[in-house]
PDB file of C-alpha atoms in Angstrom:
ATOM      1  CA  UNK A   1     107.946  97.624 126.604  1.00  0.00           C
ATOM      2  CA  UNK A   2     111.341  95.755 125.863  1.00  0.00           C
ATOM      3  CA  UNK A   3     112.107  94.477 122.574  1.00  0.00           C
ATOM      4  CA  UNK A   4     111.606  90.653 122.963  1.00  0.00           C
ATOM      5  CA  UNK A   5     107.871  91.686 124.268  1.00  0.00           C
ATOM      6  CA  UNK A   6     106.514  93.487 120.815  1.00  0.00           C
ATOM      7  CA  UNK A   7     104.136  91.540 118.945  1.00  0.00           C
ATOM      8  CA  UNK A   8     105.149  90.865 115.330  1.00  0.00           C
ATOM      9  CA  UNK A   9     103.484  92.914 113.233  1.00  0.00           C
ATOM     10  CA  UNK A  10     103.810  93.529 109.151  1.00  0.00           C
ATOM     11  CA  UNK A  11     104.053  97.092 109.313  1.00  0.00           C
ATOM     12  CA  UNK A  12     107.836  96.238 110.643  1.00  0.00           C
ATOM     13  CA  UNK A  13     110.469  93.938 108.844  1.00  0.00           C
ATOM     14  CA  UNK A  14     112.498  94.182 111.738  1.00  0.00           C
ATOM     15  CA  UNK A  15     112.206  94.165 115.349  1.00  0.00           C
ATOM     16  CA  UNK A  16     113.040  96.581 118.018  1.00  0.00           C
ATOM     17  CA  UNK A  17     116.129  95.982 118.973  1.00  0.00           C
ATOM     18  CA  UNK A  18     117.319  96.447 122.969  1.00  0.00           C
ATOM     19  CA  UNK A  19     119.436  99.069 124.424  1.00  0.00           C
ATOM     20  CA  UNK A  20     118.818 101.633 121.790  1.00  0.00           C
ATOM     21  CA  UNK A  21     118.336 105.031 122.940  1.00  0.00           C
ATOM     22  CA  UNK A  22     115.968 106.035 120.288  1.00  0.00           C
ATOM     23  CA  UNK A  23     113.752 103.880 117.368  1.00  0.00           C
ATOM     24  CA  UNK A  24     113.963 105.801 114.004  1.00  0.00           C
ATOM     25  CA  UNK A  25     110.914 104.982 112.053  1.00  0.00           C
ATOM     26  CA  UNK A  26     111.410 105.498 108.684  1.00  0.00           C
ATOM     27  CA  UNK A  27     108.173 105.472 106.007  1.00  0.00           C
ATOM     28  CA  UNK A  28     109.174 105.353 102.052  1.00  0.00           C
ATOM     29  CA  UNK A  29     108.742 107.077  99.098  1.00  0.00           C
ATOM     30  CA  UNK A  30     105.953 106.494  96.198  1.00  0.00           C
ATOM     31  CA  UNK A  31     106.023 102.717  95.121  1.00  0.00           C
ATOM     32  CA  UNK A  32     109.372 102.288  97.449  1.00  0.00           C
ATOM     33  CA  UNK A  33     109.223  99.695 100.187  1.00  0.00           C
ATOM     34  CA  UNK A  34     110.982  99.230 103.215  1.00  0.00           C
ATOM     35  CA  UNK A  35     113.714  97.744 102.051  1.00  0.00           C
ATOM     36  CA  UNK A  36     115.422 101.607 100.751  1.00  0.00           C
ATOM     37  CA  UNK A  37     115.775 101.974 104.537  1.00  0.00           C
ATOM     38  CA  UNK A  38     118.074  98.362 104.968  1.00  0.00           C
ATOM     39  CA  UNK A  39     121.176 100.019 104.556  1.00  0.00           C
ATOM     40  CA  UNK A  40     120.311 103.036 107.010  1.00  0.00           C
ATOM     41  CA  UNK A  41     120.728 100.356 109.848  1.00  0.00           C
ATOM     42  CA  UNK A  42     123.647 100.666 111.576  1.00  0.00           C
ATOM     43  CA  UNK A  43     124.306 104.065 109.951  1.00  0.00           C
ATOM     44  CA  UNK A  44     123.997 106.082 112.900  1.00  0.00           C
ATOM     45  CA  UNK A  45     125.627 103.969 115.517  1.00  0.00           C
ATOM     46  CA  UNK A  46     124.363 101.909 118.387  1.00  0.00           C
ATOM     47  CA  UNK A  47     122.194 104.475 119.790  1.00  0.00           C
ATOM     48  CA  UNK A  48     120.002 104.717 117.420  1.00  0.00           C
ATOM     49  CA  UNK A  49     117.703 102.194 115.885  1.00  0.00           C
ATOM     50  CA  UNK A  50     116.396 102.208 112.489  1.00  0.00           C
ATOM     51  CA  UNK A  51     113.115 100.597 111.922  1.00  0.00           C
ATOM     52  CA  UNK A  52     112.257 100.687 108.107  1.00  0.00           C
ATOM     53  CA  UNK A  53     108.303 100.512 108.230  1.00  0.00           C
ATOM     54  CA  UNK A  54     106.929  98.509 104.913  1.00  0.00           C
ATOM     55  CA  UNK A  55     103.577 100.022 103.694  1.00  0.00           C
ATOM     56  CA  UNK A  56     101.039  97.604 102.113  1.00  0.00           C
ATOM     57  CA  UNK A  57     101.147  96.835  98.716  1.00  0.00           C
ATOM     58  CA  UNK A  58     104.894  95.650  98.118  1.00  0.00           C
ATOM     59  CA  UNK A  59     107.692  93.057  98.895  1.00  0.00           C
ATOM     60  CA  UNK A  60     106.785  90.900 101.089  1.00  0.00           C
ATOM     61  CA  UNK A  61     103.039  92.204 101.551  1.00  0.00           C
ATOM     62  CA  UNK A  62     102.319  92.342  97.855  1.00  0.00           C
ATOM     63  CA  UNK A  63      98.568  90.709  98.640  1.00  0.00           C
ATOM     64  CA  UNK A  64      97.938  93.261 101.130  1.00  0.00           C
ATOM     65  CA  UNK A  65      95.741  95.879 100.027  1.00  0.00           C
ATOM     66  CA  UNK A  66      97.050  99.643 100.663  1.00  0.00           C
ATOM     67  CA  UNK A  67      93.965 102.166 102.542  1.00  0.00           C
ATOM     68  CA  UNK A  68      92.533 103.933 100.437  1.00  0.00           C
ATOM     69  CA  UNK A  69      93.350 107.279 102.028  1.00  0.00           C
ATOM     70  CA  UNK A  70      96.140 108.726 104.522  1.00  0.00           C
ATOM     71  CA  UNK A  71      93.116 109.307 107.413  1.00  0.00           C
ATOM     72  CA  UNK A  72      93.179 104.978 107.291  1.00  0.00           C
ATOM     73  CA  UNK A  73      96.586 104.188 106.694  1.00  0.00           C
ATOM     74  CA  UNK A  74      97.224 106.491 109.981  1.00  0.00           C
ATOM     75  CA  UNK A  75      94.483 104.392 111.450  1.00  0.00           C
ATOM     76  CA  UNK A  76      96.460 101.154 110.475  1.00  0.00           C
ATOM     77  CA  UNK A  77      99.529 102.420 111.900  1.00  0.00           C
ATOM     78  CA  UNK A  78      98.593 103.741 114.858  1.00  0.00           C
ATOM     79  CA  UNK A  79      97.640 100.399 116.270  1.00  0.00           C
ATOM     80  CA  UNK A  80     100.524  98.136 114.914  1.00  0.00           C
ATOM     81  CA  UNK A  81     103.220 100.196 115.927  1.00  0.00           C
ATOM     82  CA  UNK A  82     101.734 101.070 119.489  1.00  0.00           C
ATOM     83  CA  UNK A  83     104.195  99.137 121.392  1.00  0.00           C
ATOM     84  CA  UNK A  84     106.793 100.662 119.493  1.00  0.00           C
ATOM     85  CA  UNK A  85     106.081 104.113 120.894  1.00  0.00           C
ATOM     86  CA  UNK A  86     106.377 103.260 124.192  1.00  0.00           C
ATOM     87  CA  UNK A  87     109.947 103.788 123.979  1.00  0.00           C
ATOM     88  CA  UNK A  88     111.716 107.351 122.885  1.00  0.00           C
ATOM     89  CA  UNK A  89     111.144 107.618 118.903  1.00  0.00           C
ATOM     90  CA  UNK A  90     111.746 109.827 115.953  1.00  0.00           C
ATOM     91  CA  UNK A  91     110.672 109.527 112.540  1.00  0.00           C
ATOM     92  CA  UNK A  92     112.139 109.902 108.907  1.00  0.00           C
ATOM     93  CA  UNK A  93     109.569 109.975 106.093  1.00  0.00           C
ATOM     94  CA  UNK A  94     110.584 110.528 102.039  1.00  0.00           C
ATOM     95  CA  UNK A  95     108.566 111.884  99.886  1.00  0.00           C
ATOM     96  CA  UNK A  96     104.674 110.573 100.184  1.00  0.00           C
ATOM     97  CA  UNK A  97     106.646 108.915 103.469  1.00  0.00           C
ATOM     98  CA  UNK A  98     107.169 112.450 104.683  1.00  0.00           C
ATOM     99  CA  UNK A  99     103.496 112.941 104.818  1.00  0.00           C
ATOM    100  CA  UNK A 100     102.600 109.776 106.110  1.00  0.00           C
ATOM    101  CA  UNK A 101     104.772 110.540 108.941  1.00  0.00           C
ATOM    102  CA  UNK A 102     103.600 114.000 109.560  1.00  0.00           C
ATOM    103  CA  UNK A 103      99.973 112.644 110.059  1.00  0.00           C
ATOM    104  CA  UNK A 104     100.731 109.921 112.077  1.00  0.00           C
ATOM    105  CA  UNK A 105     102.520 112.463 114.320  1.00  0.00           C
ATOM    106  CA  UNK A 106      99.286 114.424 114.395  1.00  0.00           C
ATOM    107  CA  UNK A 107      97.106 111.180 115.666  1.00  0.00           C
ATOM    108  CA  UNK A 108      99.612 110.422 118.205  1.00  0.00           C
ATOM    109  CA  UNK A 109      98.970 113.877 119.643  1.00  0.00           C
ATOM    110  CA  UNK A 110      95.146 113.769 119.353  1.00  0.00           C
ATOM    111  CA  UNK A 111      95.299 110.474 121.158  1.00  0.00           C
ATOM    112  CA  UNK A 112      97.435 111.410 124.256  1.00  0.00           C
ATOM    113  CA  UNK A 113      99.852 109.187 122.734  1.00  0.00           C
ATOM    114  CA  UNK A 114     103.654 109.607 123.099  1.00  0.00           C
ATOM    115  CA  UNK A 115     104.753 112.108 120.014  1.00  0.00           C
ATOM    116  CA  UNK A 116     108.119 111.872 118.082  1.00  0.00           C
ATOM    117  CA  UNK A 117     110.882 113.645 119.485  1.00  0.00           C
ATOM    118  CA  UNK A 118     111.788 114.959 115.945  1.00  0.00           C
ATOM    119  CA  UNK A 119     110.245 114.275 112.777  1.00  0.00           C
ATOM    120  CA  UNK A 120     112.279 114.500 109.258  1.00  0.00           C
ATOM    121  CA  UNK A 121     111.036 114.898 106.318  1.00  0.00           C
ATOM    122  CA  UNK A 122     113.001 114.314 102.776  1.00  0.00           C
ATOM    123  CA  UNK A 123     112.159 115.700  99.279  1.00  0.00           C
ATOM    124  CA  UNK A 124     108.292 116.881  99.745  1.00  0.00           C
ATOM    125  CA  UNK A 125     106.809 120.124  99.622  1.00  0.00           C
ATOM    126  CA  UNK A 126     104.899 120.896 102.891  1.00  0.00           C
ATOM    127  CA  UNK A 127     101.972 119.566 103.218  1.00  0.00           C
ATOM    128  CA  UNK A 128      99.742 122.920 101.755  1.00  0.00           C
ATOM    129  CA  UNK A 129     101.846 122.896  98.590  1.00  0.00           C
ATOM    130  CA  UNK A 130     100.387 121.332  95.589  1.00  0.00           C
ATOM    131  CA  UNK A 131     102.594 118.454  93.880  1.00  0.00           C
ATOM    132  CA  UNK A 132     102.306 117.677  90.334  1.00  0.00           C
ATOM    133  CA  UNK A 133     103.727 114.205  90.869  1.00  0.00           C
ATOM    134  CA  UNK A 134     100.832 113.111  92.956  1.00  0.00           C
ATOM    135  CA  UNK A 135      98.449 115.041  90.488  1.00  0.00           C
ATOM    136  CA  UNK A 136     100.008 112.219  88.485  1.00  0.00           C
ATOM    137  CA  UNK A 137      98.312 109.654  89.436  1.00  0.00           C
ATOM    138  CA  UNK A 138      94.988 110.402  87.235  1.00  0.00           C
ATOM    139  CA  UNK A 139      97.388 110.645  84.245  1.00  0.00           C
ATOM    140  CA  UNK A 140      98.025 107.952  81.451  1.00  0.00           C
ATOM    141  CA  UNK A 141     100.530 104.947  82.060  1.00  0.00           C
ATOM    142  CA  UNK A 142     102.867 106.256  79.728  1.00  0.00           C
ATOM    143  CA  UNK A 143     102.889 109.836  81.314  1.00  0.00           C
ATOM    144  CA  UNK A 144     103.060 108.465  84.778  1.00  0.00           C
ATOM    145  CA  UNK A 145     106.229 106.259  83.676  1.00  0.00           C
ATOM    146  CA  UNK A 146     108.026 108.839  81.904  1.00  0.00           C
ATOM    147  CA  UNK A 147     107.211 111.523  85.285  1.00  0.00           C
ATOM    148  CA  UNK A 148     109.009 108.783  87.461  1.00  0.00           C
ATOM    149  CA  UNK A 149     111.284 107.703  85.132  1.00  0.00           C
ATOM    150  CA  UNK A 150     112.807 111.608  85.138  1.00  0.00           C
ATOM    151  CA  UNK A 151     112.991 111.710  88.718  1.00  0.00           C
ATOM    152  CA  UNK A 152     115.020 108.743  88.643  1.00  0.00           C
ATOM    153  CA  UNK A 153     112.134 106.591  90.608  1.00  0.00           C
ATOM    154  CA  UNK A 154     111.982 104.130  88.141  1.00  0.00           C
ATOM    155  CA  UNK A 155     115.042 101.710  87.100  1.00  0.00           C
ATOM    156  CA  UNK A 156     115.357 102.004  82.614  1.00  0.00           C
ATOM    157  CA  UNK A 157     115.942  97.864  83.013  1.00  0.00           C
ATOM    158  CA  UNK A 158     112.128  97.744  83.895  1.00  0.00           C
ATOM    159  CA  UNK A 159     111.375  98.806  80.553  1.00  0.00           C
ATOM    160  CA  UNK A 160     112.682  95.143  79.171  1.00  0.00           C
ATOM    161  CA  UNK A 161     109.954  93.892  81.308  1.00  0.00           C
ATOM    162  CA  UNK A 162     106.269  95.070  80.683  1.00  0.00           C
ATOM    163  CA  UNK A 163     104.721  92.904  83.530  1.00  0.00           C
ATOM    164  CA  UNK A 164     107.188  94.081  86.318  1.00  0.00           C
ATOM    165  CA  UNK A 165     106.828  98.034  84.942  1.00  0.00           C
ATOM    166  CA  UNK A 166     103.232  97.417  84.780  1.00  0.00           C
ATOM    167  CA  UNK A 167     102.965  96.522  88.760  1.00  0.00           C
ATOM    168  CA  UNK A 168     105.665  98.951  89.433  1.00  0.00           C
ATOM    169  CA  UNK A 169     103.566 101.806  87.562  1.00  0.00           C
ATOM    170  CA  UNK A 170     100.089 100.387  89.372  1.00  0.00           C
ATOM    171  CA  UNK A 171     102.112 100.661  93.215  1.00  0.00           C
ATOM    172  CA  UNK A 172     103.355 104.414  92.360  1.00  0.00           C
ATOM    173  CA  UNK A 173      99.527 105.647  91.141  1.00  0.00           C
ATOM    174  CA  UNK A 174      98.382 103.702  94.544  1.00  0.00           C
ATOM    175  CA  UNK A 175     100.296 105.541  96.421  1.00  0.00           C
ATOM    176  CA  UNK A 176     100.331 108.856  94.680  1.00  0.00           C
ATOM    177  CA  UNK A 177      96.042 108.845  94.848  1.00  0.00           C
ATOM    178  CA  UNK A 178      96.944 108.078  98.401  1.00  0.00           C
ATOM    179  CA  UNK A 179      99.009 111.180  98.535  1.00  0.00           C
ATOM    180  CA  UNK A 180      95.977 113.097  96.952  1.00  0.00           C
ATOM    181  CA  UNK A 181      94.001 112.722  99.795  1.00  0.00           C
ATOM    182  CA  UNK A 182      95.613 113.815 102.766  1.00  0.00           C
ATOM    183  CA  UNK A 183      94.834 117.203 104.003  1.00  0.00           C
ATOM    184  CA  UNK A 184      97.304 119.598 106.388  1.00  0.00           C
ATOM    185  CA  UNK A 185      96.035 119.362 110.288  1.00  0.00           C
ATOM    186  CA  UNK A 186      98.309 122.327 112.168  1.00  0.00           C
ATOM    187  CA  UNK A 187     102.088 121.937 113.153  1.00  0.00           C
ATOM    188  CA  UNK A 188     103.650 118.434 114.581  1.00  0.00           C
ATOM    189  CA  UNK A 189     103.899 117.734 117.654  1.00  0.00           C
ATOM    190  CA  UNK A 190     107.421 118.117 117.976  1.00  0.00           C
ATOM    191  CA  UNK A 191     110.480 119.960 115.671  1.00  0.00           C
ATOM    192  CA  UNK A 192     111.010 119.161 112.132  1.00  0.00           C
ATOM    193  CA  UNK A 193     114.155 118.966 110.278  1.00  0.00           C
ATOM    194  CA  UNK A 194     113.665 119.381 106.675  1.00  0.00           C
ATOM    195  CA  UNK A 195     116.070 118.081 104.300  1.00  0.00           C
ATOM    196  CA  UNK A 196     116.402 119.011 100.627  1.00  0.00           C
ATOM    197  CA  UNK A 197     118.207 117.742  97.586  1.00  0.00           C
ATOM    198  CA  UNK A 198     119.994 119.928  95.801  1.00  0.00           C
ATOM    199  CA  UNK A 199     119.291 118.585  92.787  1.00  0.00           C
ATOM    200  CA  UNK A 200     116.136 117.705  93.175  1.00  0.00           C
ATOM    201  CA  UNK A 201     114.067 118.492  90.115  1.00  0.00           C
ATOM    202  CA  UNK A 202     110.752 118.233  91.528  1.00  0.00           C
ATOM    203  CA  UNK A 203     110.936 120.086  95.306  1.00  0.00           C
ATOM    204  CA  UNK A 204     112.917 123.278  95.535  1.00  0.00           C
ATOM    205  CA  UNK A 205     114.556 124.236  99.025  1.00  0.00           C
ATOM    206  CA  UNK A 206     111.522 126.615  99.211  1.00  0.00           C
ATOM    207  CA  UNK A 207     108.777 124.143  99.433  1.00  0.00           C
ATOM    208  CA  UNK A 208     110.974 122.445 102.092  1.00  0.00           C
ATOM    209  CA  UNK A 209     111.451 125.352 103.849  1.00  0.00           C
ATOM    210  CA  UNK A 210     107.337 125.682 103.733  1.00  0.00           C
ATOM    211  CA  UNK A 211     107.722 123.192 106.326  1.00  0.00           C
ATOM    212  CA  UNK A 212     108.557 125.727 109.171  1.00  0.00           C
ATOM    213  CA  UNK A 213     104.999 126.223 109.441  1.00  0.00           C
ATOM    214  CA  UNK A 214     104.383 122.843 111.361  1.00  0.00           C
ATOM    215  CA  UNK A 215     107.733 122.550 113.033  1.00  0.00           C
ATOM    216  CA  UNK A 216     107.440 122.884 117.014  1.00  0.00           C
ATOM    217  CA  UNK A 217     109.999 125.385 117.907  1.00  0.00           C
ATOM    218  CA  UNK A 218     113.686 124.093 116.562  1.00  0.00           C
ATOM    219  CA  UNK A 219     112.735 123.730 112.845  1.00  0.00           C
ATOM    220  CA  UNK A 220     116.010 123.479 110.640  1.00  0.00           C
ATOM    221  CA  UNK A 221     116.496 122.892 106.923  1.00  0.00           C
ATOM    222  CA  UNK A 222     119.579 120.937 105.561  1.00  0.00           C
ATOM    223  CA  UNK A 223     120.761 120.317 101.982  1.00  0.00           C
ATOM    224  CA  UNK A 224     122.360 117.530 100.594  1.00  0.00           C
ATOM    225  CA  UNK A 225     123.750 116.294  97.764  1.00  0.00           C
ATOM    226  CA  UNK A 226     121.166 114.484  95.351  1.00  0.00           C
ATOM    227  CA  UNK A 227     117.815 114.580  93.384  1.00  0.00           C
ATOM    228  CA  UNK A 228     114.811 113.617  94.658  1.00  0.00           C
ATOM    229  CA  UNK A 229     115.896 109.954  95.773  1.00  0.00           C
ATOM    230  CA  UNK A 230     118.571 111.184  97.626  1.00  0.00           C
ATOM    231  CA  UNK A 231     117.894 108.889  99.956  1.00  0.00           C
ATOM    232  CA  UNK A 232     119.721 105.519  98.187  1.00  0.00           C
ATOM    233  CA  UNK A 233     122.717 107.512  99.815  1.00  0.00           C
ATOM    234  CA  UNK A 234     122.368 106.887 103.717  1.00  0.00           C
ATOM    235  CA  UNK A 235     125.936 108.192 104.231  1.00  0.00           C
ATOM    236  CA  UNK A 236     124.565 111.479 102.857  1.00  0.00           C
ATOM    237  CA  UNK A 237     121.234 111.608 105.277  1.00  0.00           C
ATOM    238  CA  UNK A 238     123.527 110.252 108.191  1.00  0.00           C
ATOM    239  CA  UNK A 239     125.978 113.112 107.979  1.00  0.00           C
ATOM    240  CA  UNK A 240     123.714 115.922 108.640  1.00  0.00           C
ATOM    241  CA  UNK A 241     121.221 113.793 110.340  1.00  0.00           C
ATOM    242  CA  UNK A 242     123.268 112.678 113.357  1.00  0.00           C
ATOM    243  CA  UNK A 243     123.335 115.957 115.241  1.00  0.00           C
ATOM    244  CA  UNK A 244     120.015 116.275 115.224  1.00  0.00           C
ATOM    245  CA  UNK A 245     119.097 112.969 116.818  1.00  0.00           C
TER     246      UNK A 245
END
């Protein structure tokens, strides 16, 4: 399906644009939105186009309610971004995006749906590893801010601001119980490029390289500079990124 013929849909900020020779979906992080991805666009060149996918529950779909578990938000996505698949695709998910991206990958294959060609995944342990940040999200307010806060998920300014923190805080233990629900299903449908930061406190290059395990044949791990939100630095996920697209 061309461009100009996808519906609208809220799941996408942006449309497909034409002439691209392969849509990069990319899902967020915990409490992160689609707007992390603006700056990828462009970032790899005409060929490929980024499509930053915004999850419910922030920005501009702050009244929309998030699933209550990953087997429904897949549900959810699955039918919004159908026409998007029709053309050649790969995805990028970071952190809980990572996840959300490997099971939507999974339902595309169940389905007799078209599959990713390649699906990265950025700072989270595979998906059989336990994760103490989304073991988080039963903890106290003031645990759960000072567990993002370290990471570098949360900006210190928010602190000056108890109401914004507050919905901040409420969108990360959303997602995180989200997180909490999701269960591994088998290997993608298609390689996997892992990508780890090297100074990323909470994933070490081993639980990345756990990923193998569901990697079609042509799995690869990459490091790159960074802690966990390595990704505010598109130049750094574009350089070793861009060969394998």
């Amino acid at each position: 399906m061309r461009a100009n013929e996808i519906d609208t849909t809220p799941y996408l900020p942006f449309r497909p644009s034409g002439g691209a020779a392969l849509r990069l979906l990319c899902f967020p992080h915990a409490g992160g939105a689609a707007s992390v991805f603006t700056r990828w666009r462009g970032m790899f060149g005409p060929g490929i186009d980024v499509l930053p996918v915004q999850l419910p529950g922030r920005e501009g779909r702050i009244r929309d309610e998030l699933p209550k578990d990953m087997a429904s938000l897949v549900d959810e996505l699955e039918v919004h971004l159908e026409d998007v698949f029709d053309e050649p695709f790969a995805c990028y998910g970071h952190s809980m995006g990572a996840l959300v991206a490997y099971h939507l990958a999974l339902r595309l294959a169940v389905r007799g749906r078209p599959v990713p060609r390649l699906l990265m995944v950025g700072a989270c342990k595979a998906p059989h590893l336990g994760n103490r940040l989304v073991a988080a999200h039963d903890a106290s307010d003031a645990e759960l801010k000072q567990a993002v806060l370290d990471l570098g998920g949360l900006s210190p300014l928010l602190l000056d601001y108890p109401d914004w923190l507050s919905a901040a805080l409420g969108l990360v233990r959303r997602d995180l119980a989200l997180c909490a629900t999701q269960r591994p299903d088998g290997p993608a449908p298609c390689p996997v490029r892992a990508f780890h930061g090297a100074d990323d406190p909470l994933v070490s290059e081993g639980d990345m390289a756990a990923w193998a395990r569901y990697s079609a044949p042509g799995f690869a791990l990459h490091r790159v500079p960074g802690g966990h939100f390595f990704v505010h630095e598109p130049a750094l996920v574009a350089q070793f990124a861009s060969g394998s697209l």
